PDB file of C-alpha atoms in Angstrom:
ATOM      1  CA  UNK F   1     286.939  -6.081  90.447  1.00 46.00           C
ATOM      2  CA  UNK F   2     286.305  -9.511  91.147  1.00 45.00           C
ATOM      3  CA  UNK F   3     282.774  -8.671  89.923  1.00 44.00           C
ATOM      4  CA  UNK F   4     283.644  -7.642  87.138  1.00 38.00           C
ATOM      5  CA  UNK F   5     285.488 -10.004  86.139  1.00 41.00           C
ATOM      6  CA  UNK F   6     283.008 -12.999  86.841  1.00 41.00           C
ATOM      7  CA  UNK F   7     280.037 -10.573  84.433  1.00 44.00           C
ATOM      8  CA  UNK F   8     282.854 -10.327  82.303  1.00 48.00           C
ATOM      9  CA  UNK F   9     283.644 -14.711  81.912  1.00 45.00           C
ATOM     10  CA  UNK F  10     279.824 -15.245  82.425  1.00 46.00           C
ATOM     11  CA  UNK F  11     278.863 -12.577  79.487  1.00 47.00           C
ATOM     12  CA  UNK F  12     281.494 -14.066  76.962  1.00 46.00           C
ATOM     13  CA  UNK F  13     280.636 -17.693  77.833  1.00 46.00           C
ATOM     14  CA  UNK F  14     276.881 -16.760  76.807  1.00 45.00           C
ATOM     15  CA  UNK F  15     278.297 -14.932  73.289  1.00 44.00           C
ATOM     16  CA  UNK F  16     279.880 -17.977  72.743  1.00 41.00           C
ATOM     17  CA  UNK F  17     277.651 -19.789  73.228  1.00 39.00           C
ATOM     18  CA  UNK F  18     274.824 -18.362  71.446  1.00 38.00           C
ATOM     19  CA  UNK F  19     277.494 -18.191  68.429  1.00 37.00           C
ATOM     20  CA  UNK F  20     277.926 -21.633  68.809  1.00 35.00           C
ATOM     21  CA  UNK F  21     273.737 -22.398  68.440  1.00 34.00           C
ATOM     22  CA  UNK F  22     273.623 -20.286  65.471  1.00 36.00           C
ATOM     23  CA  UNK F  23     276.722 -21.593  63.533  1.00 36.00           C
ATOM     24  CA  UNK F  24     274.809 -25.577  64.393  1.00 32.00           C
ATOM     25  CA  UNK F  25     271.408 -23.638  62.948  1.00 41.00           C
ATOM     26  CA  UNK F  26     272.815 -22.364  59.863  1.00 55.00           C
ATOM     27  CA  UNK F  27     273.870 -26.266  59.202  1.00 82.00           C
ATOM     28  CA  UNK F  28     270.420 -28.379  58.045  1.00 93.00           C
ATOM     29  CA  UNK F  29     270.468 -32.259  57.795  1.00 96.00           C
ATOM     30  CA  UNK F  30     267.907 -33.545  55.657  1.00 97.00           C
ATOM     31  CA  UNK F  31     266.440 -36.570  53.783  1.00 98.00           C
ATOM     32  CA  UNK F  32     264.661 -36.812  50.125  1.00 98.00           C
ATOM     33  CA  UNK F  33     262.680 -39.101  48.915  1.00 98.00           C
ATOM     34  CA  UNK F  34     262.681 -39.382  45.077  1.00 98.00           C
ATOM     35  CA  UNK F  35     260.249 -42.002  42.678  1.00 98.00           C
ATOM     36  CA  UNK F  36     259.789 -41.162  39.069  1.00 97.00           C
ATOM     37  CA  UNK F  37     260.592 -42.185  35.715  1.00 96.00           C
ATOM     38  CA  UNK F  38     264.496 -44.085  34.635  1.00 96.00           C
ATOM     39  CA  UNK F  39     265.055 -45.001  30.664  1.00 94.00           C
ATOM     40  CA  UNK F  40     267.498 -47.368  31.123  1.00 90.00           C
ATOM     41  CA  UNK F  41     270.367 -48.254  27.373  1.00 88.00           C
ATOM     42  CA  UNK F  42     272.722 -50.822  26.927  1.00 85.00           C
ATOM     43  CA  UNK F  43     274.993 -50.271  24.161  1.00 88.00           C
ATOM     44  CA  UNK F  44     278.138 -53.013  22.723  1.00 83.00           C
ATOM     45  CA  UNK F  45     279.810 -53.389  19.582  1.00 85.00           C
ATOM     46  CA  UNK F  46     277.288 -50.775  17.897  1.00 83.00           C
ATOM     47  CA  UNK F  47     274.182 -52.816  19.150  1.00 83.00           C
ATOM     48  CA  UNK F  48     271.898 -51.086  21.293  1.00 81.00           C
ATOM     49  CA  UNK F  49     268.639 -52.123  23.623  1.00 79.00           C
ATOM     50  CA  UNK F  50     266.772 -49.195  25.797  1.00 83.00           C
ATOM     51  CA  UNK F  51     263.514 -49.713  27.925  1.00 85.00           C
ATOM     52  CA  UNK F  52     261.781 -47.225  30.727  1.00 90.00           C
ATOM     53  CA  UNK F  53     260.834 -48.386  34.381  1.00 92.00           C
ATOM     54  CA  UNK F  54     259.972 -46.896  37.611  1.00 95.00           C
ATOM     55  CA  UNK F  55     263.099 -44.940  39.730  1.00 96.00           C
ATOM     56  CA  UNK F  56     263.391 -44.759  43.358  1.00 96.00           C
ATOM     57  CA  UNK F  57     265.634 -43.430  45.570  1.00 97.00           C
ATOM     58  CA  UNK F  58     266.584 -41.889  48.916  1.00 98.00           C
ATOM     59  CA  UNK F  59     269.363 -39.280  49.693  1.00 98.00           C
ATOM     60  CA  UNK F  60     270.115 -37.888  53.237  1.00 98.00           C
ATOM     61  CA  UNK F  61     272.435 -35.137  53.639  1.00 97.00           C
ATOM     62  CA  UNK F  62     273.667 -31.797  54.816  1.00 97.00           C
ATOM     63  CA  UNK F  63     273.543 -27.821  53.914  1.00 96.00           C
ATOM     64  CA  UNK F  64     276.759 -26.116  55.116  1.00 95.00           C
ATOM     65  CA  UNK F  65     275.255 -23.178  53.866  1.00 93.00           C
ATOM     66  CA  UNK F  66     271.600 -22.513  51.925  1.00 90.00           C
ATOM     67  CA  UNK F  67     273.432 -22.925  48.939  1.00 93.00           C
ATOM     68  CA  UNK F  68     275.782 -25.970  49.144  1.00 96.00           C
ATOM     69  CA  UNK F  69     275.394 -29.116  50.676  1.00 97.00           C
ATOM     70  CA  UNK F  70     276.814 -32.566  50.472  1.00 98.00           C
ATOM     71  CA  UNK F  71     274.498 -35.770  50.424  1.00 98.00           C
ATOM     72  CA  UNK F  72     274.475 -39.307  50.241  1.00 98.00           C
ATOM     73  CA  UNK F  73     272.271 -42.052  48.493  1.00 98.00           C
ATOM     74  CA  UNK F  74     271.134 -45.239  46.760  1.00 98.00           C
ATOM     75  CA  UNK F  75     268.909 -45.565  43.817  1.00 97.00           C
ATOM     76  CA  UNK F  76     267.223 -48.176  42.619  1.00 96.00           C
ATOM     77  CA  UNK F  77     267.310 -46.866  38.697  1.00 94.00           C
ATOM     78  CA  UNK F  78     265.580 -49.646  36.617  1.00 89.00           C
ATOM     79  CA  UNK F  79     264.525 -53.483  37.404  1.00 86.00           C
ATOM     80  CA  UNK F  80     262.881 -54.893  34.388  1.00 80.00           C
ATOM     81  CA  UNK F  81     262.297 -58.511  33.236  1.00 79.00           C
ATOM     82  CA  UNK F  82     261.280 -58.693  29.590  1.00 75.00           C
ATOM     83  CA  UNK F  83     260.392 -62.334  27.761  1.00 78.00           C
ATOM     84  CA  UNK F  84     262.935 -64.119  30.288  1.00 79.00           C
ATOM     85  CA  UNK F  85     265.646 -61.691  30.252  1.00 81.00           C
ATOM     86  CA  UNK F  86     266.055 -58.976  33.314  1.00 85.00           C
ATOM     87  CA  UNK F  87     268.062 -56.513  34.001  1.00 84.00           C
ATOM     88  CA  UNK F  88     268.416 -53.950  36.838  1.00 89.00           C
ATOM     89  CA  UNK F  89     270.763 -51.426  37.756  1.00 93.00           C
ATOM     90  CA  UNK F  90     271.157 -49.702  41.287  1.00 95.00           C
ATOM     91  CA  UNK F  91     273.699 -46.976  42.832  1.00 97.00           C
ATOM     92  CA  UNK F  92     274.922 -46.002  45.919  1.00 98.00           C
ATOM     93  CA  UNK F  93     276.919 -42.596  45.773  1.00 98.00           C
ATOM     94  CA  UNK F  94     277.966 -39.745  47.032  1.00 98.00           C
ATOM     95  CA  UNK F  95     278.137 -35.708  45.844  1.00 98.00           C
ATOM     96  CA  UNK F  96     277.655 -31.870  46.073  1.00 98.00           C
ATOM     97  CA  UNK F  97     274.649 -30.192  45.763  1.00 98.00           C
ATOM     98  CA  UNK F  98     274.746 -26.224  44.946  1.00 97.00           C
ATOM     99  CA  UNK F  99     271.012 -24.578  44.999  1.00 96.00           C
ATOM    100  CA  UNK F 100     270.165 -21.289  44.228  1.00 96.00           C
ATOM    101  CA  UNK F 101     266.661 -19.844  46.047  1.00 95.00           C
ATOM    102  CA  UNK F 102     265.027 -16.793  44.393  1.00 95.00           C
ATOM    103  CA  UNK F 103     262.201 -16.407  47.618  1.00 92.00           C
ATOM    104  CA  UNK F 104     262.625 -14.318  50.850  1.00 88.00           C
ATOM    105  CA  UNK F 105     264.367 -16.240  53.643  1.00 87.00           C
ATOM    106  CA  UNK F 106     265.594 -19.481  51.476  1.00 85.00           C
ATOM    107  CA  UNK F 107     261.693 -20.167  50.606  1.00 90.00           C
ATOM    108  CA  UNK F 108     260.073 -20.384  47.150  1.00 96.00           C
ATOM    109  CA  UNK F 109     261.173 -21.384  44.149  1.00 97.00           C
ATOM    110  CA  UNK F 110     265.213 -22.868  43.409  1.00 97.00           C
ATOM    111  CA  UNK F 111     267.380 -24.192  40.923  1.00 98.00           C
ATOM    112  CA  UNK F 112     270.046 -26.847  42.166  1.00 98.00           C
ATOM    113  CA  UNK F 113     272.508 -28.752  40.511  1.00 98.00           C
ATOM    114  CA  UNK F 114     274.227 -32.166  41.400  1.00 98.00           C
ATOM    115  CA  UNK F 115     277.829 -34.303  40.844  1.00 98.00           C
ATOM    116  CA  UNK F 116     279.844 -36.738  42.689  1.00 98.00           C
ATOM    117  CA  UNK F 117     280.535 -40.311  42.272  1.00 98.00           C
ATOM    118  CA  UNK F 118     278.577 -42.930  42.597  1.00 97.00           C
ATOM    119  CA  UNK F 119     279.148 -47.529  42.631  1.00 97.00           C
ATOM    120  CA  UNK F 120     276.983 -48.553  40.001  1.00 95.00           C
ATOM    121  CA  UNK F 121     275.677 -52.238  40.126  1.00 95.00           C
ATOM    122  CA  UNK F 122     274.533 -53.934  36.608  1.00 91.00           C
ATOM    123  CA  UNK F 123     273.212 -57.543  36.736  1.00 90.00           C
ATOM    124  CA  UNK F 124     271.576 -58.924  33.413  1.00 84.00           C
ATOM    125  CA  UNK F 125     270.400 -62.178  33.589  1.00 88.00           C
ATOM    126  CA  UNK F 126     269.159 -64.788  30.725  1.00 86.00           C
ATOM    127  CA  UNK F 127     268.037 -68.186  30.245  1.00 84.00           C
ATOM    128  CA  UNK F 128     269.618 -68.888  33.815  1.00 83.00           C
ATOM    129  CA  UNK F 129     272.521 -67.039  33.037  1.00 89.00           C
ATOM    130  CA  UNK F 130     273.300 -64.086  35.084  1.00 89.00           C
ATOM    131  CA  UNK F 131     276.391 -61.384  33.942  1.00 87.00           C
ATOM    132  CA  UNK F 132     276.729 -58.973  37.293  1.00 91.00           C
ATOM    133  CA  UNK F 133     279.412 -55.706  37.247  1.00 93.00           C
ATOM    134  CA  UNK F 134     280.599 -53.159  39.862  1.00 95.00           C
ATOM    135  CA  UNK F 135     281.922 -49.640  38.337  1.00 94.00           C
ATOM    136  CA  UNK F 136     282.580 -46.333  39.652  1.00 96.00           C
ATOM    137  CA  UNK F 137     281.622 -43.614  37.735  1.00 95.00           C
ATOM    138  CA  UNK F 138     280.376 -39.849  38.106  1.00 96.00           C
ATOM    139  CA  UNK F 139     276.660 -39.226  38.158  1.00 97.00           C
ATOM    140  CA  UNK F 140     275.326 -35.354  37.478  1.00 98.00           C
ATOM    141  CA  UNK F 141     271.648 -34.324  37.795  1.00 98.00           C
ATOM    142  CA  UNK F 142     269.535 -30.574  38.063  1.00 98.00           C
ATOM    143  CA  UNK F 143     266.361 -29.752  39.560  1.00 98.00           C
ATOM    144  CA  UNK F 144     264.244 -27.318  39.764  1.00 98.00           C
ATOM    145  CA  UNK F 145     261.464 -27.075  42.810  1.00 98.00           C
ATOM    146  CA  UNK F 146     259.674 -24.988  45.711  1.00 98.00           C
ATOM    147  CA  UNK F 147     260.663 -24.868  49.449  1.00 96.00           C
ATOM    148  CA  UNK F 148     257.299 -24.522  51.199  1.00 96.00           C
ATOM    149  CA  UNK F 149     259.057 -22.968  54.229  1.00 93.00           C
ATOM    150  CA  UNK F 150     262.661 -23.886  56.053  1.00 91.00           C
ATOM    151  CA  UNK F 151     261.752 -27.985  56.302  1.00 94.00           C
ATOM    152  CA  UNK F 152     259.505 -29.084  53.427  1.00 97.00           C
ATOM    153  CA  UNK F 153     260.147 -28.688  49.736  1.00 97.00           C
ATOM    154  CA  UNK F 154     259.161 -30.358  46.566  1.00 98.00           C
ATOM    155  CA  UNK F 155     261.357 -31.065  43.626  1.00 98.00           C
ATOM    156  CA  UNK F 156     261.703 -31.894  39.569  1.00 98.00           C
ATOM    157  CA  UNK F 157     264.973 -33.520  39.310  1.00 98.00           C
ATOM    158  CA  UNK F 158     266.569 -34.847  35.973  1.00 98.00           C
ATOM    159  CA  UNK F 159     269.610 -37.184  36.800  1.00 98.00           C
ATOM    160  CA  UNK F 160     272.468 -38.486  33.828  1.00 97.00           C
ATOM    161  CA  UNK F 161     273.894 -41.975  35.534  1.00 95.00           C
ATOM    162  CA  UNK F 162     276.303 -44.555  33.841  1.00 92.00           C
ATOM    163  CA  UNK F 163     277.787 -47.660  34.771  1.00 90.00           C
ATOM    164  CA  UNK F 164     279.191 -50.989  32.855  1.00 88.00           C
ATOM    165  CA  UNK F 165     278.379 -54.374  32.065  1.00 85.00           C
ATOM    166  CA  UNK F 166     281.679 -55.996  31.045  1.00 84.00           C
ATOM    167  CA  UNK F 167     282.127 -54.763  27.388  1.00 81.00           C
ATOM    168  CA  UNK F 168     278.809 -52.936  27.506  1.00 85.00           C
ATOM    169  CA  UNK F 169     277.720 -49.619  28.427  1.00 89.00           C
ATOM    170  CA  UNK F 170     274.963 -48.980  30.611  1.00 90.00           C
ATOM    171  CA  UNK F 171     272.799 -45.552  31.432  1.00 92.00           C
ATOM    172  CA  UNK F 172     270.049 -44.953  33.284  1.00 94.00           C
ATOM    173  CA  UNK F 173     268.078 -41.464  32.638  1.00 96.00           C
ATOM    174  CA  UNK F 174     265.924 -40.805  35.133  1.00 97.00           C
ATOM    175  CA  UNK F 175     263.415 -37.264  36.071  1.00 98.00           C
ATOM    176  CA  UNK F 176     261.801 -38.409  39.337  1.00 98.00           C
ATOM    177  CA  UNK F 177     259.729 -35.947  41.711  1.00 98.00           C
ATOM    178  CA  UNK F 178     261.158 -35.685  45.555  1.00 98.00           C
ATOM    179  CA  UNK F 179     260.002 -34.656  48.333  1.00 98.00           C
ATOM    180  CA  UNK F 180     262.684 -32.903  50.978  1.00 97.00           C
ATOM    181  CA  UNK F 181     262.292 -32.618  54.425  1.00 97.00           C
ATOM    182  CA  UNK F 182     265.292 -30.510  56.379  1.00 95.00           C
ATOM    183  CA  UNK F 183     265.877 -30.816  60.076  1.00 92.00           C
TER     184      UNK F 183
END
């Protein structure tokens, strides 16, 4: 009996175990890399300035399951300097992802979708002059890509970010290409 008993402990510690491993493998952490295009506005009192610059960022998160995840990141969405007068505009957030796979296995091509909120930071600076603001405000974004197999996948991601500068309001528009890697 006492046999039986000790199988019994040692067979169930080995279920649970191998339940445990497979709940940590269903979990993926991963990082993206993202550079691409930003069209950065300011708009106040009617008036209304817009230019385009290069968008970089880096997010690192983790799928509960294939389909949702939550991730953090910074952006660097626009850093221009036009006839003495810059600008830039960067974001550190946090959000949900929800992705969709159509291939066998999680693999092929997806659809995903994006929201969460996000610290926005807006400095414009002129003739020595430099106006800096903090806001919090949502951020939403979709993509569209291809998961090569369970750690590498390319995306197209279109991303809608806002932030303020005082009295003026600020976006930043950006469709940037990523690369994913999932470990």
């Amino acid at each position: 009996m006492k046999r039986f008993t000790v199988a019994g402990a040692v067979a169930l510690a080995c279920l649970t175990l191998s339940s445990t491993a497979a709940a940590i493998q269903a979990g993926q952490w991963y990082g993206r890399f993202e550079i691409g295009h930003s069209d950065l506005k300011i708009e106040v009192d009617g008036l209304s300035a817009d230019d385009t610059d290069t968008a970089y960022g880096l997010r690192i998160g983790h799928y509960f399951t294939p389909n949702v995840a939550v991730e953090g990141f910074y952006s660097i969405l626009g850093d221009r300097s036009i006839q003495g007068v810059s600008y830039d505009m960067d974001a550190v957030g946090l959000g949900v992802v929800g992705k969709k796979a159509f291939g066998a296995d999680n693999t092929g091509f997806f659809i995903a979708g994006r929201a969460g909120a996000q610290s926005v930071n807006t400095k414009l600076s002129a003739d020595g002059v430099s106006l800096r603001d903090r806001s919090t405000k949502p951020y939403v974004g979709v993509g569209v890509g291809y998961d090569f197999d369970h750690n590498n996948g390319l995306s197209l991601n279109y991303d809608y970010n806002t932030g303020d500068l005082f009295n003026a309001d600020v976006t930043a528009q950006t469709l940037t290409l990523g690369y994913e890697y999932r470990f």
